[in-house]
Coordinates of C-alpha atoms in Angstrom, one line a residue:
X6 CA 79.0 11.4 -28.4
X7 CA 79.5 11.8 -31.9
X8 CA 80.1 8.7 -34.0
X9 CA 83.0 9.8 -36.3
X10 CA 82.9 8.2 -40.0
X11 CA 86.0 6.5 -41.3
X12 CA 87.7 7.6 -44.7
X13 CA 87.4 4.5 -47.0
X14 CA 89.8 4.5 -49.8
X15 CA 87.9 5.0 -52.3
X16 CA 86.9 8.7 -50.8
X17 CA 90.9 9.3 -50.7
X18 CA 90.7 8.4 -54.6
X19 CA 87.7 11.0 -54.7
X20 CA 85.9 8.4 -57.0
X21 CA 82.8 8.2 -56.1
X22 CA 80.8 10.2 -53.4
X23 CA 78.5 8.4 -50.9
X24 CA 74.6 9.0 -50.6
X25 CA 73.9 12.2 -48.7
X26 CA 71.3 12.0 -45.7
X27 CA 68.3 14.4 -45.9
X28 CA 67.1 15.5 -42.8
X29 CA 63.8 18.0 -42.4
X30 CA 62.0 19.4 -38.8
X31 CA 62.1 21.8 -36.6
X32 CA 64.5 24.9 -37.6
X33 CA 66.0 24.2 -33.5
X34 CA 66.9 20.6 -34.1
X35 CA 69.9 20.4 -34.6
X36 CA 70.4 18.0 -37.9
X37 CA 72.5 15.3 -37.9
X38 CA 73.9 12.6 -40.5
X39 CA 73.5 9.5 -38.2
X40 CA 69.7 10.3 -37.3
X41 CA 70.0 11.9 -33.8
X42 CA 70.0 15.3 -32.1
X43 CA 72.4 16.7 -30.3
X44 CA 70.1 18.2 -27.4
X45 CA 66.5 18.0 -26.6
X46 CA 64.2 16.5 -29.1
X47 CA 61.1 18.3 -31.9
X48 CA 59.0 16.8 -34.3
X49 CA 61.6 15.5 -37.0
X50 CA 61.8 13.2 -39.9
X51 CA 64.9 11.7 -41.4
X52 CA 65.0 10.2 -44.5
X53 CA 68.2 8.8 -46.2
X54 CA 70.6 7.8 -43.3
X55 CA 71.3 4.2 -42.9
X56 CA 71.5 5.1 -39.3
X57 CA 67.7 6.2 -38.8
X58 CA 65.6 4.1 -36.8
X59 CA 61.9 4.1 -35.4
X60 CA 62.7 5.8 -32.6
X61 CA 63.4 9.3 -35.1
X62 CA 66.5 11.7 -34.8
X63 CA 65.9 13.2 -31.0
X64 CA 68.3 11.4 -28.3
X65 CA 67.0 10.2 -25.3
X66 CA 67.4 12.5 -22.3
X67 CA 70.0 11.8 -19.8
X68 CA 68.2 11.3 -16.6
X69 CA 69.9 13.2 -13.8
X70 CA 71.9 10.9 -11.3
X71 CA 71.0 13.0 -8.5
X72 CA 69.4 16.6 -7.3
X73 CA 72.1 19.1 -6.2
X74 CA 71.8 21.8 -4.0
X75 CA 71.2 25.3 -5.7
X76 CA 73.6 28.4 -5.0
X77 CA 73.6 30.5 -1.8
X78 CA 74.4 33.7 -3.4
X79 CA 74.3 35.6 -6.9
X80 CA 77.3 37.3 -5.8
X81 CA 80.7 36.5 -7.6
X82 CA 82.8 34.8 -6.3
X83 CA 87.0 34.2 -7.0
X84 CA 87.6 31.7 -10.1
X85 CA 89.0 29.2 -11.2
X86 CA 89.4 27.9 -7.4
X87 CA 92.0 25.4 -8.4
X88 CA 93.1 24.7 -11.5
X89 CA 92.5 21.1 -12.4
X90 CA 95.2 18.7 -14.6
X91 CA 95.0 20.5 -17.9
X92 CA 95.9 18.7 -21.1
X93 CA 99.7 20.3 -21.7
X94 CA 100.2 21.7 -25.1
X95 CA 103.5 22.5 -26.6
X96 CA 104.9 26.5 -25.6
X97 CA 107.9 25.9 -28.1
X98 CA 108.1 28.9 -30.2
X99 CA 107.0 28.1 -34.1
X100 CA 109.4 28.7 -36.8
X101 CA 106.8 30.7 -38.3
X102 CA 103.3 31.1 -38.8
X103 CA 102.3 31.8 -41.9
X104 CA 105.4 34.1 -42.3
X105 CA 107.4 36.1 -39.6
X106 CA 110.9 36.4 -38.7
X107 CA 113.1 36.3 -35.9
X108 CA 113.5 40.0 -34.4
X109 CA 115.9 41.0 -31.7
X110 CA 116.5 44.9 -33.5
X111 CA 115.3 44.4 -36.9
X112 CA 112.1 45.5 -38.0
X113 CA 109.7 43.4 -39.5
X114 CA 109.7 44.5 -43.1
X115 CA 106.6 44.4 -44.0
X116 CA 103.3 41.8 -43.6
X117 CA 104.8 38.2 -45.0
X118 CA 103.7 35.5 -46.8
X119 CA 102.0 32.6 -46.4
X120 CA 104.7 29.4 -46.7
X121 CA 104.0 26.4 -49.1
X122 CA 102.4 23.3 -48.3
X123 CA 104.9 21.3 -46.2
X124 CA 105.7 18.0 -47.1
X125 CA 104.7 15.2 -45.1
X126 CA 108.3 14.5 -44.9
X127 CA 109.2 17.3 -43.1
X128 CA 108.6 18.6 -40.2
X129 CA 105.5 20.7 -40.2
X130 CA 105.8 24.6 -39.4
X131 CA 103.4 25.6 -35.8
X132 CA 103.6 21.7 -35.1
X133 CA 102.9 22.8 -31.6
X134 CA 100.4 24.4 -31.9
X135 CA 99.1 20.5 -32.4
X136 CA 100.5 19.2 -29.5
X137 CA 97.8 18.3 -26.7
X138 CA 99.3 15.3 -24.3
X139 CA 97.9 14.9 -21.2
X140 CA 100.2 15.8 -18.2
X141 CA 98.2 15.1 -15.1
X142 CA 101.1 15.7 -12.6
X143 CA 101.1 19.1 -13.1
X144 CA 98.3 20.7 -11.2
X145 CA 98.3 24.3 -10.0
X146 CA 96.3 26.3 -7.8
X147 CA 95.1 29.8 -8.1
X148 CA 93.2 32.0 -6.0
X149 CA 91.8 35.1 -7.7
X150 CA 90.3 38.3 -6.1
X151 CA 87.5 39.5 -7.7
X152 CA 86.7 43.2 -7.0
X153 CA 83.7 45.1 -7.3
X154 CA 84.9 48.5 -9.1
X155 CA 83.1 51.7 -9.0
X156 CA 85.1 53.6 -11.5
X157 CA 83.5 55.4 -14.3
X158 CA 84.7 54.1 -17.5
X159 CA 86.1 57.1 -20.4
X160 CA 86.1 54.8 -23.7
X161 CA 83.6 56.2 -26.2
X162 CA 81.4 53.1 -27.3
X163 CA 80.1 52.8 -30.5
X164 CA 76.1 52.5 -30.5
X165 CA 75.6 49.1 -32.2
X166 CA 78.6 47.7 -29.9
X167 CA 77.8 48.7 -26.5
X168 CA 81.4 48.4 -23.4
X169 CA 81.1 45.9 -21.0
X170 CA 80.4 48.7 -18.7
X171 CA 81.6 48.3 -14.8
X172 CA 82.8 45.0 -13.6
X173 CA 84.6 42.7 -11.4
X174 CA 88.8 43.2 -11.7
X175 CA 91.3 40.4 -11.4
X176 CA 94.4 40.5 -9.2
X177 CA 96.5 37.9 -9.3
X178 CA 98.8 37.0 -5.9
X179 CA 102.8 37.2 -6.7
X180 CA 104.9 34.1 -6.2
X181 CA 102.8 31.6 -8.1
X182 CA 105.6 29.4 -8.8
X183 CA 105.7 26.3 -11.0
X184 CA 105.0 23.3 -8.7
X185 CA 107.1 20.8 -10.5
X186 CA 110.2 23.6 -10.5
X187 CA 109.8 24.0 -6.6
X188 CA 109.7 20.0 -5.8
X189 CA 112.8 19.5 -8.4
X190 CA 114.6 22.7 -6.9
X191 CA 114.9 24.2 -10.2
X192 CA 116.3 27.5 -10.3
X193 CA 114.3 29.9 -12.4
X194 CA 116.7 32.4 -14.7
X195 CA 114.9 35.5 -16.6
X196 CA 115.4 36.1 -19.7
X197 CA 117.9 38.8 -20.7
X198 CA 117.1 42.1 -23.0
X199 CA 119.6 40.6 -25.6
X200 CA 117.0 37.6 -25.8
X201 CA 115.8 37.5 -29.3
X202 CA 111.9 38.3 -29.5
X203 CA 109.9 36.7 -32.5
X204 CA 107.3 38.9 -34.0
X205 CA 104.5 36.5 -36.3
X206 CA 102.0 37.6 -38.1
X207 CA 99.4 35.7 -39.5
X208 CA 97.0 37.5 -42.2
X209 CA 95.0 37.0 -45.0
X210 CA 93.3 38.7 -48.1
X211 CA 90.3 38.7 -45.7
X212 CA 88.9 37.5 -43.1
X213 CA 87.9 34.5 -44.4
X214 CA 91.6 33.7 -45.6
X215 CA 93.2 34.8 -42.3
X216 CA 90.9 32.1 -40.7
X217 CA 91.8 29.5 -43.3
X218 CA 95.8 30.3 -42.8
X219 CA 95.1 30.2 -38.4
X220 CA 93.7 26.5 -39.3
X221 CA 96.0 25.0 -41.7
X222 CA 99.3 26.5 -39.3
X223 CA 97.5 25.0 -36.2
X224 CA 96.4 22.0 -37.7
X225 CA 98.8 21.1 -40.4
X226 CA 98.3 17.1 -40.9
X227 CA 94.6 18.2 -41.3
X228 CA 91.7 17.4 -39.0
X229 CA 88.8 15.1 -38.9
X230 CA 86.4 17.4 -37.7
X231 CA 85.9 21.4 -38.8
X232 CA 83.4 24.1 -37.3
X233 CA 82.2 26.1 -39.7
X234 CA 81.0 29.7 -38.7
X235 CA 79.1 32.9 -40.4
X236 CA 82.2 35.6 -41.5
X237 CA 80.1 39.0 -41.0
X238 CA 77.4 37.7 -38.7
X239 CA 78.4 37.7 -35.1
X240 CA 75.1 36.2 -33.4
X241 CA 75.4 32.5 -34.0
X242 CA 79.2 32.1 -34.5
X243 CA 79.8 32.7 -30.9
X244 CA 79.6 29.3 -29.5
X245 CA 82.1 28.2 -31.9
X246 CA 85.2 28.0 -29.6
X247 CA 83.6 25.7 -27.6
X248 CA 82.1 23.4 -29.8
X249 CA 85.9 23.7 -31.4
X250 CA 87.6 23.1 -28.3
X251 CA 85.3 19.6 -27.6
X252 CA 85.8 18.3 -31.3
X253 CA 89.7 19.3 -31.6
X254 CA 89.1 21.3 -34.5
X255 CA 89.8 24.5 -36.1
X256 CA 87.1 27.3 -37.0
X257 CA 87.1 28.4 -40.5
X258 CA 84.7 31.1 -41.8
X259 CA 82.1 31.8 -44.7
X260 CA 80.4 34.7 -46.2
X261 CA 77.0 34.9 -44.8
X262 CA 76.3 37.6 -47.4
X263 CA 76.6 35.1 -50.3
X264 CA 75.5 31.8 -51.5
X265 CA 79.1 30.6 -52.3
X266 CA 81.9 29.6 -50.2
X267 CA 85.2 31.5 -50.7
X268 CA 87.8 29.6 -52.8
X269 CA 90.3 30.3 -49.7
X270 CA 87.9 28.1 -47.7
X271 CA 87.0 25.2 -50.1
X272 CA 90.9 25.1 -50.4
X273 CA 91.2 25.0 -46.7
X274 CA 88.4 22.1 -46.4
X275 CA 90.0 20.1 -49.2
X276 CA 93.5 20.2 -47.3
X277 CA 92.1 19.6 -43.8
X278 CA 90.4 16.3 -44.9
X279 CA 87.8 16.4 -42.6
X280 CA 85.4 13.4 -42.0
X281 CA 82.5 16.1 -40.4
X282 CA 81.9 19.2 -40.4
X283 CA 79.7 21.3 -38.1
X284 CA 77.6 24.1 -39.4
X285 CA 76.7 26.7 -36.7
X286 CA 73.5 28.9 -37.5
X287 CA 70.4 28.1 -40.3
X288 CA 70.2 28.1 -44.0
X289 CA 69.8 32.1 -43.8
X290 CA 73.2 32.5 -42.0
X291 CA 74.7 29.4 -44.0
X292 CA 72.8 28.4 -46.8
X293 CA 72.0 25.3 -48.2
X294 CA 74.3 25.8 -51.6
X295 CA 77.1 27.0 -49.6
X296 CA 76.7 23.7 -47.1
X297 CA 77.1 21.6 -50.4
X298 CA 80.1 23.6 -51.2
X299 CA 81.4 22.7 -48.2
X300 CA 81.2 19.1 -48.2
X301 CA 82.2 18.8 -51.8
X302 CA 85.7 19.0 -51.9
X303 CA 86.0 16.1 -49.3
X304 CA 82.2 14.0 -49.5
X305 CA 82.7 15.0 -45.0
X306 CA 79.2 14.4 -43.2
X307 CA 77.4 17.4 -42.1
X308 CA 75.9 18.4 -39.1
X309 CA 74.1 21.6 -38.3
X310 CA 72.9 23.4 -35.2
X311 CA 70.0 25.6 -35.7
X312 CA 67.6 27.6 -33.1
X313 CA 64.8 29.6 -33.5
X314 CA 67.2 32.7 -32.7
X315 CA 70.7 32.6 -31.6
X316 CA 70.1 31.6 -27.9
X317 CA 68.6 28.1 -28.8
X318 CA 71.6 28.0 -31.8
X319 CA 73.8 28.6 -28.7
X320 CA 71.5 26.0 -26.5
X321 CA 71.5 23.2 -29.5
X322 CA 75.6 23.5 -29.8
X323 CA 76.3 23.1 -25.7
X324 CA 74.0 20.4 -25.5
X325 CA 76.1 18.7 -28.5
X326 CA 78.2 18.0 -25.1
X327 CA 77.6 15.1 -22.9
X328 CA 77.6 16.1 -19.6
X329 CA 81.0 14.0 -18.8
X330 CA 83.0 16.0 -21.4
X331 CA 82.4 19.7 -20.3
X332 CA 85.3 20.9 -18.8
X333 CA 85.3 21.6 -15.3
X334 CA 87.4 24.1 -12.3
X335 CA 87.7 22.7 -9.0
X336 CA 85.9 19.6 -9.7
X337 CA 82.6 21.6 -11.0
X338 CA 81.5 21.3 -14.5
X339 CA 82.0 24.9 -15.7
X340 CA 80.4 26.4 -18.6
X341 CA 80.7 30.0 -20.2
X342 CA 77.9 32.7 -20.5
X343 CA 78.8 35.6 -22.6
X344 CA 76.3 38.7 -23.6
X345 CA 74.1 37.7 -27.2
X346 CA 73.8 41.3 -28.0
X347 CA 77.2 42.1 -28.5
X348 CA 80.5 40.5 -29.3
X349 CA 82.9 42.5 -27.2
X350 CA 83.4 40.5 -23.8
X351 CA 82.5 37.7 -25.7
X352 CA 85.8 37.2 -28.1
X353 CA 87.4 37.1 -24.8
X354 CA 85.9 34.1 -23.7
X355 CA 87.6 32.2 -26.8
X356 CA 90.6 30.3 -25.7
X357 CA 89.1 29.4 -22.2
X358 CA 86.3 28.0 -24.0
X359 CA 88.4 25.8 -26.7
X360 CA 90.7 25.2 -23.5
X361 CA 88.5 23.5 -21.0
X362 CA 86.7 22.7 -23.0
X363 CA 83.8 25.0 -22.3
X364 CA 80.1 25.4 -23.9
X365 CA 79.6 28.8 -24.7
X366 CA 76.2 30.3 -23.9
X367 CA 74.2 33.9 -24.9
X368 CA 72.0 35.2 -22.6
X369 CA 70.1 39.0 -22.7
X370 CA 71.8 41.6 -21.3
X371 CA 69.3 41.8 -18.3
X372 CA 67.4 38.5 -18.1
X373 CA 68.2 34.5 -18.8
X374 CA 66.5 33.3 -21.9
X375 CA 64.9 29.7 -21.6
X376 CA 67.0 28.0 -23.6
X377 CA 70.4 29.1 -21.5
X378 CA 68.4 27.9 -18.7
X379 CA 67.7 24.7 -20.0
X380 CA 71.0 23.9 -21.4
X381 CA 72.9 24.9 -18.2
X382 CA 70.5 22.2 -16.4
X383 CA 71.2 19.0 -19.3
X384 CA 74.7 19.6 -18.8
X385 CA 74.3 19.6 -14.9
X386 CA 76.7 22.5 -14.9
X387 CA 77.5 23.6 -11.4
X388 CA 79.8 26.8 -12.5
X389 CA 78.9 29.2 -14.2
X390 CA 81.0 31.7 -15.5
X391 CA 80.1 35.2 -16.7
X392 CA 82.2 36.7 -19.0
X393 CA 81.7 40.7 -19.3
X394 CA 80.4 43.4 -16.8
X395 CA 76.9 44.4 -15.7
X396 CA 76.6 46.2 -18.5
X397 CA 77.0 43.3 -20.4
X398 CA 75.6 40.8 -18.1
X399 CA 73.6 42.4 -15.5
X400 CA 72.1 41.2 -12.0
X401 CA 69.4 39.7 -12.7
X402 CA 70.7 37.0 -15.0
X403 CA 73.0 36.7 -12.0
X404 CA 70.0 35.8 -9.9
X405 CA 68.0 34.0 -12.2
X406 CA 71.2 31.8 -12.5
X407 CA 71.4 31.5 -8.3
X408 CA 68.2 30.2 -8.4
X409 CA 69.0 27.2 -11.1
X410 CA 68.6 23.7 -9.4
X411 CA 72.4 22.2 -9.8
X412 CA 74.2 26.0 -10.2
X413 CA 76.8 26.1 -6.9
X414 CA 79.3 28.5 -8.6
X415 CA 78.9 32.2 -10.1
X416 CA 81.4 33.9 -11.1
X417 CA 82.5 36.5 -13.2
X418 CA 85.4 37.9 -15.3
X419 CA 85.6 41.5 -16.8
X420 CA 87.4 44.7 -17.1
X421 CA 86.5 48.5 -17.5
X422 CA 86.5 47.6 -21.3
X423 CA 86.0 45.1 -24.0
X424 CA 90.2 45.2 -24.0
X425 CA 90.7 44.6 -20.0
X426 CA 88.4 42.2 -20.1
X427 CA 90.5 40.6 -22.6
X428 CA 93.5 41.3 -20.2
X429 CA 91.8 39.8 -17.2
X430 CA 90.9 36.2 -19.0
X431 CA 94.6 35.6 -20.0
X432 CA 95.6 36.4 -16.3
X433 CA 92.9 33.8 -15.5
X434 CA 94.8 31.2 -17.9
X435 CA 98.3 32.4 -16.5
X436 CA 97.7 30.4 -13.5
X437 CA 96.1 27.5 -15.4
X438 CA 99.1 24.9 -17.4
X439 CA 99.9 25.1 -19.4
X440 CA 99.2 28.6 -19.8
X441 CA 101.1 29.3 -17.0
X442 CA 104.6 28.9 -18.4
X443 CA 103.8 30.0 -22.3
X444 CA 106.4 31.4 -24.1
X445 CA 104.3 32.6 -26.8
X446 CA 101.5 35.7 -26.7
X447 CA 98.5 36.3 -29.6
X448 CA 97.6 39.7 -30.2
X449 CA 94.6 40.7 -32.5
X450 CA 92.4 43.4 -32.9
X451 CA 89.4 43.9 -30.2
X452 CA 87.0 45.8 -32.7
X453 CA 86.1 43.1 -35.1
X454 CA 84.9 39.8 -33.9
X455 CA 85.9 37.6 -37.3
X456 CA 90.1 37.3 -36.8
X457 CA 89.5 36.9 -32.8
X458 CA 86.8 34.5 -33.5
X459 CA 89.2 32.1 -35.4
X460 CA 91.5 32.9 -33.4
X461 CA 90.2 31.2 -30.3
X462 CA 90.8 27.4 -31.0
X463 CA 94.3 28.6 -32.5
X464 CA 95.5 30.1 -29.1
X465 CA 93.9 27.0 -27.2
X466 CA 96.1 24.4 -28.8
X467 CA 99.1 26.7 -29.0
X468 CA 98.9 27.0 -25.3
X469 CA 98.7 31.0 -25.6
X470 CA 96.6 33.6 -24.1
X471 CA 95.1 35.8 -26.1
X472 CA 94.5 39.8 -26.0
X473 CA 92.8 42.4 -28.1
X474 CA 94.5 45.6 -29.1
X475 CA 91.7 49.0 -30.3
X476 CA 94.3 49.7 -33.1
X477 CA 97.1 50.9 -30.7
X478 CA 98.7 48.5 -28.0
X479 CA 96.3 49.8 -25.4
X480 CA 97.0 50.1 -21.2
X481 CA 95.5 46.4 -21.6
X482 CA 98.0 44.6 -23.8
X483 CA 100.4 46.5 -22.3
X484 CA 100.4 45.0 -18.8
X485 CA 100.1 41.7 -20.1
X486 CA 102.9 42.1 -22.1
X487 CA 104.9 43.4 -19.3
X488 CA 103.8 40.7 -16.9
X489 CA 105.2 37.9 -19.4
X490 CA 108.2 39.9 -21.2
X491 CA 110.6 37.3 -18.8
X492 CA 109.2 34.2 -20.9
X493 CA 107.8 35.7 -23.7
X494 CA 110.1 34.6 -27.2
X495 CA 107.3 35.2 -29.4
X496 CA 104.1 37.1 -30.3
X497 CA 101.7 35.9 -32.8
X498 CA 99.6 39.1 -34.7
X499 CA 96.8 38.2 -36.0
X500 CA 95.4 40.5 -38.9
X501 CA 96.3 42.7 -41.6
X502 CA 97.6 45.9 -40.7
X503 CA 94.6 48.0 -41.1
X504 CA 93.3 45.9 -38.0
X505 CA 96.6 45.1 -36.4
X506 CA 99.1 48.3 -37.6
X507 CA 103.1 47.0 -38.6
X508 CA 103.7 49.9 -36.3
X509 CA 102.8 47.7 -33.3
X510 CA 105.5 45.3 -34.3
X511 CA 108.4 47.5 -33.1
X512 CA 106.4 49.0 -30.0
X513 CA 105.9 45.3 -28.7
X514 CA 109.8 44.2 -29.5
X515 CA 110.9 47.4 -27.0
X516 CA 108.3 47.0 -24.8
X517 CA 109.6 43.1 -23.8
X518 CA 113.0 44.3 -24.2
X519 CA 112.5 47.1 -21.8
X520 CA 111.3 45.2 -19.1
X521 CA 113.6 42.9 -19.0
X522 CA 116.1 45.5 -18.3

């Protein structure tokens, strides 16, 4: 695990700044402040850290307790069997996010503001989205169906951002009922259409500001650790969410394109406070002047997850995990494979990953790199979970994954598009707690990976699934929508309204209202 450094008071006074530990090797290795390495060891030197010792920066490898029995099958099968004792995070609606109102037949007027700092007097604005108390009492079970579909898909694709193609569909049995309401014999009342609905929008100048707003509103007392992730380049910001979702901390983003980090962002770092921050991706994704940025404003330690490409980037941050911390379905460590090519499917897999939580790994479109391999076996995962359909994730991988020493569990989640498989992971989390009984909904735009990226963590520890919109609501957001209207007091937009149109505000209000009726 990662030893987490303690704020002295003399870093709260910003008076002097402590030695910085210089660490050189192998672009893979990921580099570390205390001398180690998160996952398997290269030739390394560290120089600086009053950690370092003889034995270098690699971590011994954790021997495996005992050999497992490998799958039967590369077929899919239903997931999550049963969902597990979930940590329970607060479903009370926010007063705002970043701006929004309260609508029941008033229009939005327009995208708001972002509210002051609040005092730590009051109480925060989003504070639960912090919440994340452990209620082990309240354990579910879920059976899902996954089909096989054979129908052609119409969506026009664009050519650098290939559709998930055909894939398995979700259907989710009626009558899953709360356990705890059944055993106390509560009655369960619907809402009705005069119930006000709350329409929040959180949006920035850019992307990189809409992330800094998602992390402050989520995270408002500030966070010891921060993952820091490229703004324009998808490739090695995927596994974010789940590095997120183990560390408890938000994602904020930086400009890839430039040497500098945004003034949003350095603001953001200075008012989080963090103690560490993780860097995902190599000095040509995040250079080494913006890393200094970075740390500046706060003196944090640094830690930085680097492959050769962005499978072993992907490989280095999921072997970050000790095996005894991935999240697990059913009593089977469970860990996420999305496609490396594109970043459709693979926003979807945010909040389940910051949720469990869940390493996120990349794998070809029609064959298992090494370093996906390799990972899956140091974590002595026994689920795997493929997010996306074959066109995304083909066979083969599926049967290179079958044949993995340790692998008991394939499954996969997907939809005829990027959008329904969107759809289908937040039915998958409305039969986990305490997703099951949210009373809050994120919407953000499906074509862009920055605002959903951010958004991932921010969804996890408000308790709310997440779905992506094309621009218009979409057949996808719509059944979800319609499927929660009962609960649902409020829906979170995330984006501007070139990504996220003010015009969706109203559609969404009638759309719970009218199916309550």
């Amino acid at each position: 695990m990662i030893a987490t450094s303690t704020r002295s008071s003399c870093w709260r006074r910003r008076c002097s700044r402590r030695p910085r530990a210089r660490c050189t090797g192998r672009a893979r290795a990921a580099t570390r402040r205390d001398g180690r390495a998160p996952g398997r060891s290269g030739a390394r030197s560290c120089s600086g850290s009053p950690t370092a010792s003889a034995s270098g920066c690699a971590r011994p490898t954790r021997p495996r307790s005992r050999p497992r029995p490998r799958a039967t099958s590369a077929s899919c099968r239903s997931w999550p069997p049963a969902a597990s004792a979930s940590r329970r995070r607060s479903t009370t609606p926010s007063p705002t996010c970043s701006g929004g109102r309260r609508r029941s037949a008033t229009p939005v007027a327009g995208a708001p503001v972002r509210p002051p700092p609040t005092s730590p007097s009051s109480t925060p604005p989003h504070a639960a989205c912090r919440t994340r108390d452990s209620d082990p009492g309240d354990v579910g079970r879920l059976s899902l169906a996954l089909m096989e579909s054979t129908a052609p898909t119409d969506e026009p694709t664009p050519e650098t951002e290939p559709d998930s193609g055909l894939g398995d569909h979700l259907r989710i049995p009626l009558g899953i009922i709360a356990v705890g309401a059944v055993l106390l014999g509560v009655a369960l009342f619907a809402q009705t259409p005069e119930a006000e609905v709350e329409i929040t929008r959180v949006a920035g100048q850019d992307r990189f500001d809409t992330a800094a707003r998602l992390a402050l509103a989520a995270y408002p007392d500030g966070s010891d650790e921060v993952v820091v992730a490229a703004g324009h380049g998808f490739a090695d910001a995927l596994p974010a969410s789940g590095l997120a979702g183990r560390q408890n901390a938000p994602v904020l983003l930086v400009d890839d394109e430039a040497d500098e980090v945004p003034d949003v962002v350095a603001d953001a770092i200075e008012e989080l406070a963090p103690t560490r921050i993780h860097l995902i991706g190599g000095q040509g994704v995040i250079s080494a002047e913006a890393a200094e940025d970075l740390t500046g404003p706060t003196d944090a330690d640094l830690e930085r997850y680097a492959g050769d490409d962005r499978f072993e980037t992907a490989a280095l941050v999921a072997e970050g995990f000790a095996a005894e911390e991935v999240g697990s379905f059913g009593g089977a460590t469970t860990v996420l494979l999305v496609s490396g090519r594109d970043f459709a499917d693979a926003l979807a897999a945010g909040p389940l990953a910051s949720a469990g939580p869940h390493p996120v790994l990349l794998t070809e479109p029609d064959s298992l790199p090494t370093a996906a391999a390799e990972a899956i076996d140091e974590l002595r995962a026994e689920r795997v979970v493929l997010i996306g359909g074959q066109a995304a994730i083909d066979n083969p991988v599926s049967g290179a994954l079958a044949g993995l020493d340790g692998v008991e569990h394939l499954e996969r989640i997907s939809g005829d598009d990027r959008f329904e498989t969107a759809a289908s992971v937040a039915r998958v989390l409305d039969g986990v707690p305490p997703y099951r009984d949210a009373e809050r909904l994120i919407l953000t735009s499906g074509t862009d990976f920055a605002d959903a990226l951010a958004t991932g963590p921010f969804a996890a520890d408000a308790g709310a699934p997440l779905v992506t919109v094309p621009g218009e609501l979409g057949n996808a957001a719509r059944d979800v929508l319609v499927a929660r209207a009962d609960r649902l007091e409020e829906v979170v937009l995330v984006g501007g309204t070139a990504s996220v149109p003010h015009e969706l505000e109203d559609e969404i209000e009638a759309l719970i209202l009218g199916a309550r009726e």
